[in-house]
Short mmCIF file of C-alpha atoms in Angstrom, two decimals:
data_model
loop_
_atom_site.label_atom_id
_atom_site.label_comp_id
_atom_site.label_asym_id
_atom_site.label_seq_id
_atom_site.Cartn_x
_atom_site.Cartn_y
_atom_site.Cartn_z
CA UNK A 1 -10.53 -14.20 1.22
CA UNK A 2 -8.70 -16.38 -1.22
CA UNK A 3 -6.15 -15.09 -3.94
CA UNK A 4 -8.52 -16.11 -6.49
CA UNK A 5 -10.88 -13.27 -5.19
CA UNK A 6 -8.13 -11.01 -5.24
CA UNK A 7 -7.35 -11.60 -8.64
CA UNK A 8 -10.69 -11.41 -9.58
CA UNK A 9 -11.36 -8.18 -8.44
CA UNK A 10 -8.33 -6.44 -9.82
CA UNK A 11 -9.22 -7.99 -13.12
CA UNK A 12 -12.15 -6.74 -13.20
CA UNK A 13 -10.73 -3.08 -11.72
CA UNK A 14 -8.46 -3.47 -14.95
CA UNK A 15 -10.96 -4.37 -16.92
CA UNK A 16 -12.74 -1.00 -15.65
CA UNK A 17 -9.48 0.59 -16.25
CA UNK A 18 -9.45 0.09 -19.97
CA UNK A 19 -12.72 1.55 -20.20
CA UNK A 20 -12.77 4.37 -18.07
CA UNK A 21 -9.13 5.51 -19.42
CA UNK A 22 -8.84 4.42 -22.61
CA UNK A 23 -5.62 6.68 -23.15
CA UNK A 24 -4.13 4.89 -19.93
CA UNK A 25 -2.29 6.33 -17.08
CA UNK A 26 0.74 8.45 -17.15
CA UNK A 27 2.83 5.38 -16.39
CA UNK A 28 5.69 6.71 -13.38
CA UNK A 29 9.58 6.03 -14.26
CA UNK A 30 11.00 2.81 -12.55
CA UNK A 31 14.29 3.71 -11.93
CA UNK A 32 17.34 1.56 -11.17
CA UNK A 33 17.05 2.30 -6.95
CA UNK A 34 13.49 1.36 -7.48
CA UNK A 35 13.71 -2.40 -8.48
CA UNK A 36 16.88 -2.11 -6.12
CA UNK A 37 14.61 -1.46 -3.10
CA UNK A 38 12.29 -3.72 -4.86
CA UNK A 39 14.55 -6.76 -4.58
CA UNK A 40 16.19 -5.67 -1.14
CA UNK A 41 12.32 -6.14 0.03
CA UNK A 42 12.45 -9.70 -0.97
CA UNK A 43 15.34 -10.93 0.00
CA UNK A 44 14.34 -9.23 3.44
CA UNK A 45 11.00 -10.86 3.40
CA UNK A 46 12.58 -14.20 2.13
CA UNK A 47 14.82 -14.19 5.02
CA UNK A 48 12.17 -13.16 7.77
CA UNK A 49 9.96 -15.92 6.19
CA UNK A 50 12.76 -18.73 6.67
CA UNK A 51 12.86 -17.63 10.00
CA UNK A 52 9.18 -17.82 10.64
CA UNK A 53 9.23 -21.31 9.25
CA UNK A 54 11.63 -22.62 11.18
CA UNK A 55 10.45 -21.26 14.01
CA UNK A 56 12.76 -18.31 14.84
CA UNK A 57 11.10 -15.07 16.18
CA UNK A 58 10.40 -12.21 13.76
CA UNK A 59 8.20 -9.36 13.73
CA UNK A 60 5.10 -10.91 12.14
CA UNK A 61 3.77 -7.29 11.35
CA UNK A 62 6.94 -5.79 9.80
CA UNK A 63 7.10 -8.99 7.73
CA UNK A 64 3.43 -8.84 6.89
CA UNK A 65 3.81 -5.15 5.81
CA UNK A 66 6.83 -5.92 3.85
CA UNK A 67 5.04 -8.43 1.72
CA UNK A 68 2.11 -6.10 1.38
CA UNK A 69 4.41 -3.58 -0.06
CA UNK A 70 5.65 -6.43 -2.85
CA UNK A 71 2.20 -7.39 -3.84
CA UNK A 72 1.58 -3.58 -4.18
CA UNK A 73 4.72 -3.10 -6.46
CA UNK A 74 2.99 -6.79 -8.73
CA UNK A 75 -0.30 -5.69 -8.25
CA UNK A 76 0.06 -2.39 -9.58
CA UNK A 77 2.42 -3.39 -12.54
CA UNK A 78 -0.03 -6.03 -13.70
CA UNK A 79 -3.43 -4.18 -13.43
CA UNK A 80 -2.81 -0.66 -13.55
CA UNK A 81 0.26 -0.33 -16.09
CA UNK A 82 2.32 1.46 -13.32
CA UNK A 83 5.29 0.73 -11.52
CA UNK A 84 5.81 1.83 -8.32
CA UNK A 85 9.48 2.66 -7.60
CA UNK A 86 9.31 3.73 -3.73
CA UNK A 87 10.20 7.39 -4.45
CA UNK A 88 7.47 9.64 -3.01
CA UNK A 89 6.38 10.95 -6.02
CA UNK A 90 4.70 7.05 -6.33
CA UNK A 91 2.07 7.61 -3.78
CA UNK A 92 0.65 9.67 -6.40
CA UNK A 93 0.52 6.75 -8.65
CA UNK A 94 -0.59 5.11 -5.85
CA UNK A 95 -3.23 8.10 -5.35
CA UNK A 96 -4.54 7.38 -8.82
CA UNK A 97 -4.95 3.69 -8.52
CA UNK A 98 -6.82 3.85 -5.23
CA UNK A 99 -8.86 6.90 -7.23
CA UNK A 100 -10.00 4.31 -9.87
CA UNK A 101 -10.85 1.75 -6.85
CA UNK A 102 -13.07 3.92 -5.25
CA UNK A 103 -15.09 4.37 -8.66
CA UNK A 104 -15.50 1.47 -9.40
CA UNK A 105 -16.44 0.35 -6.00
CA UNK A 106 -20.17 0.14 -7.35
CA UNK A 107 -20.29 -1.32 -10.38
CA UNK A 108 -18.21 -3.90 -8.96
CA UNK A 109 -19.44 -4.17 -5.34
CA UNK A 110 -16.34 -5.59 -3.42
CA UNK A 111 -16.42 -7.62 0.01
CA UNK A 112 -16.11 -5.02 2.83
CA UNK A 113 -12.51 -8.33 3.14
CA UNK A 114 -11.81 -7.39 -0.54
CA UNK A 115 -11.66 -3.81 0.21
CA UNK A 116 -9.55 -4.09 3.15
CA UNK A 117 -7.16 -6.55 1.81
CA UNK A 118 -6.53 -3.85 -1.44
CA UNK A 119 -6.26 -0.84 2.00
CA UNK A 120 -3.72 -2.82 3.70
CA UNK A 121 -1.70 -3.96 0.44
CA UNK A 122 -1.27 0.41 -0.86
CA UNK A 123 -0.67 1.08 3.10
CA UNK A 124 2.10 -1.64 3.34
CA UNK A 125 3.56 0.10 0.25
CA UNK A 126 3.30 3.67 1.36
CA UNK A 127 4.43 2.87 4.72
CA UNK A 128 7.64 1.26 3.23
CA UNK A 129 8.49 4.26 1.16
CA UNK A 130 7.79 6.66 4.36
CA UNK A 131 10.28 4.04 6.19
CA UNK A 132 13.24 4.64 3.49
CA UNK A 133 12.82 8.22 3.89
CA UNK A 134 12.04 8.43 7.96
CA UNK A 135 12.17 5.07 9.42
CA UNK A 136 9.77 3.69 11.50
CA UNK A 137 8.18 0.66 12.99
CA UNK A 138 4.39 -0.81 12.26
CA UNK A 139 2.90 -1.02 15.85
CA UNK A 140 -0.29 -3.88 16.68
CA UNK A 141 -3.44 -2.33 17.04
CA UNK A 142 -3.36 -3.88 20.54
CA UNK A 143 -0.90 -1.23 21.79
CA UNK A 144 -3.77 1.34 21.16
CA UNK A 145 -6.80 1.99 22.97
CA UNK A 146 -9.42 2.62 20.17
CA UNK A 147 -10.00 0.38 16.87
CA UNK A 148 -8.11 1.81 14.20
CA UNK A 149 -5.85 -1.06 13.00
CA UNK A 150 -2.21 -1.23 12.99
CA UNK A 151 -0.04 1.65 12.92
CA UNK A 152 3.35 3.12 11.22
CA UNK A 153 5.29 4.60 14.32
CA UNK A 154 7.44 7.56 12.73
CA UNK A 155 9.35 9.43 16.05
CA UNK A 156 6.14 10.44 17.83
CA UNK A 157 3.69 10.15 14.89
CA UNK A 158 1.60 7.54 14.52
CA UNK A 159 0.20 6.80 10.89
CA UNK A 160 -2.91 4.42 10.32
CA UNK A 161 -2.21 3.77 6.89
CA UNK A 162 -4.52 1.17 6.44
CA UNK A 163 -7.75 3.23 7.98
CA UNK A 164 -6.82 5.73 5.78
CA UNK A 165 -6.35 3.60 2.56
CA UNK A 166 -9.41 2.30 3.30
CA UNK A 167 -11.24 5.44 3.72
CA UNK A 168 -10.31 6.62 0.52
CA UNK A 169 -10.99 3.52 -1.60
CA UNK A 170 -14.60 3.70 0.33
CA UNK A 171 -15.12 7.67 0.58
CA UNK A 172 -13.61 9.02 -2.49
CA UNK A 173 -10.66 12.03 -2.89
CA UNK A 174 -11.45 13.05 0.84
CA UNK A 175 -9.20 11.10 1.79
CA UNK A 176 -6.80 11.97 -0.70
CA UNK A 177 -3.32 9.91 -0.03
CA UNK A 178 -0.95 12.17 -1.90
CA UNK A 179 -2.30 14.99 0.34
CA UNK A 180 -2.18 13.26 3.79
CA UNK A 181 1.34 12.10 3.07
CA UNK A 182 2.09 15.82 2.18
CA UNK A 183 1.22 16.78 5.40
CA UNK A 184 2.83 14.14 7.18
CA UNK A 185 5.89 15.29 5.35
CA UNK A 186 5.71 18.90 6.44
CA UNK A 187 5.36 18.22 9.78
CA UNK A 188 8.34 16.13 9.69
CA UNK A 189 10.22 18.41 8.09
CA UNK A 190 9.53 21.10 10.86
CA UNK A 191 10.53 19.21 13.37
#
């Protein structure tokens, strides 16, 4: 899929969004630390990009993740009047964006590729905030023996981020976000 059918479909979610919530969305607090993070990210990503282009080895996943995470932050900002700050309270804002993207799913009937570009672009951002907070490493769906796409390695949890932000853009509140990184968060704070 091109970035012009990208665009177009989160105009038209926008679009959607004016009309299904007039009033708006509570719009989340970006804080100093958050546009800190923010422009850490790039420079990061700038870097590991010079590096691919000249040749050097870098993780191509972490580096793909990472620039999901950015669009995520832009994305957001521009279509749903929020701005993610990479505090965990965001993946509720997160939550409620991926809650307007599953209904409108069928008025505006998106490529199964639209859909999964949108999954991976909220599961590079929620991965990066659950990285801040617990580190981590994104792991190739190669190194597992079932088809469930990449993974966010946290100690001994693995996270498919990107199933499950695609589930819930696809199934509905399920699949709730907020609530799965909850849990994750609980058992991580038992151990």
């Amino acid at each position: 899929m091109n970035g012009f059918l990208f665009i177009l479909f989160t105009t038209l979610i926008t679009t959607s969004l004016m009309l299904l919530y007039p009033s708006g969305i509570s719009e989340a607090s970006h804080s100093t630390n958050g546009k800190g993070i923010y422009n850490q990210l790039v420079r990061e990503y700038d870097m590991d990009k010079g590096k691919l282009d000249e040749g050097e080895a870098v993780n191509k996943l972490e580096l793909m993740f990472k620039g999901y995470a950015l669009d995520a932050v832009d994305v957001t900002k521009q279509n749903f009047n929020k701005h993610l700050d990479f505090s965990e309270e965001s993946i509720k804002d997160v939550e409620a964006c991926l809650d307007i993207l599953s209904k409108t799913r069928e008025k505006y009937k998106p490529s199964d590729e639209e859909t999964l570009i949108m999954a991976k672009t909220y599961a590079g951002y929620i991965g990066q905030v659950i990285k801040l907070r617990w580190g981590g490493d994104w792991k190739d769906e190669k190194d597992y023996s079932f088809d469930n796409g990449p993974a966010l390695k946290v100690k001994e949890t693995h996270l498919f981020l990107v199933s499950k932000v695609y589930r819930r853009i696809v199934n509905g509140p399920e699949d709730n976000v907020w609530h799965s990184y909850l849990s994750f968060k609980m058992e991580q704070e038992g151990k």
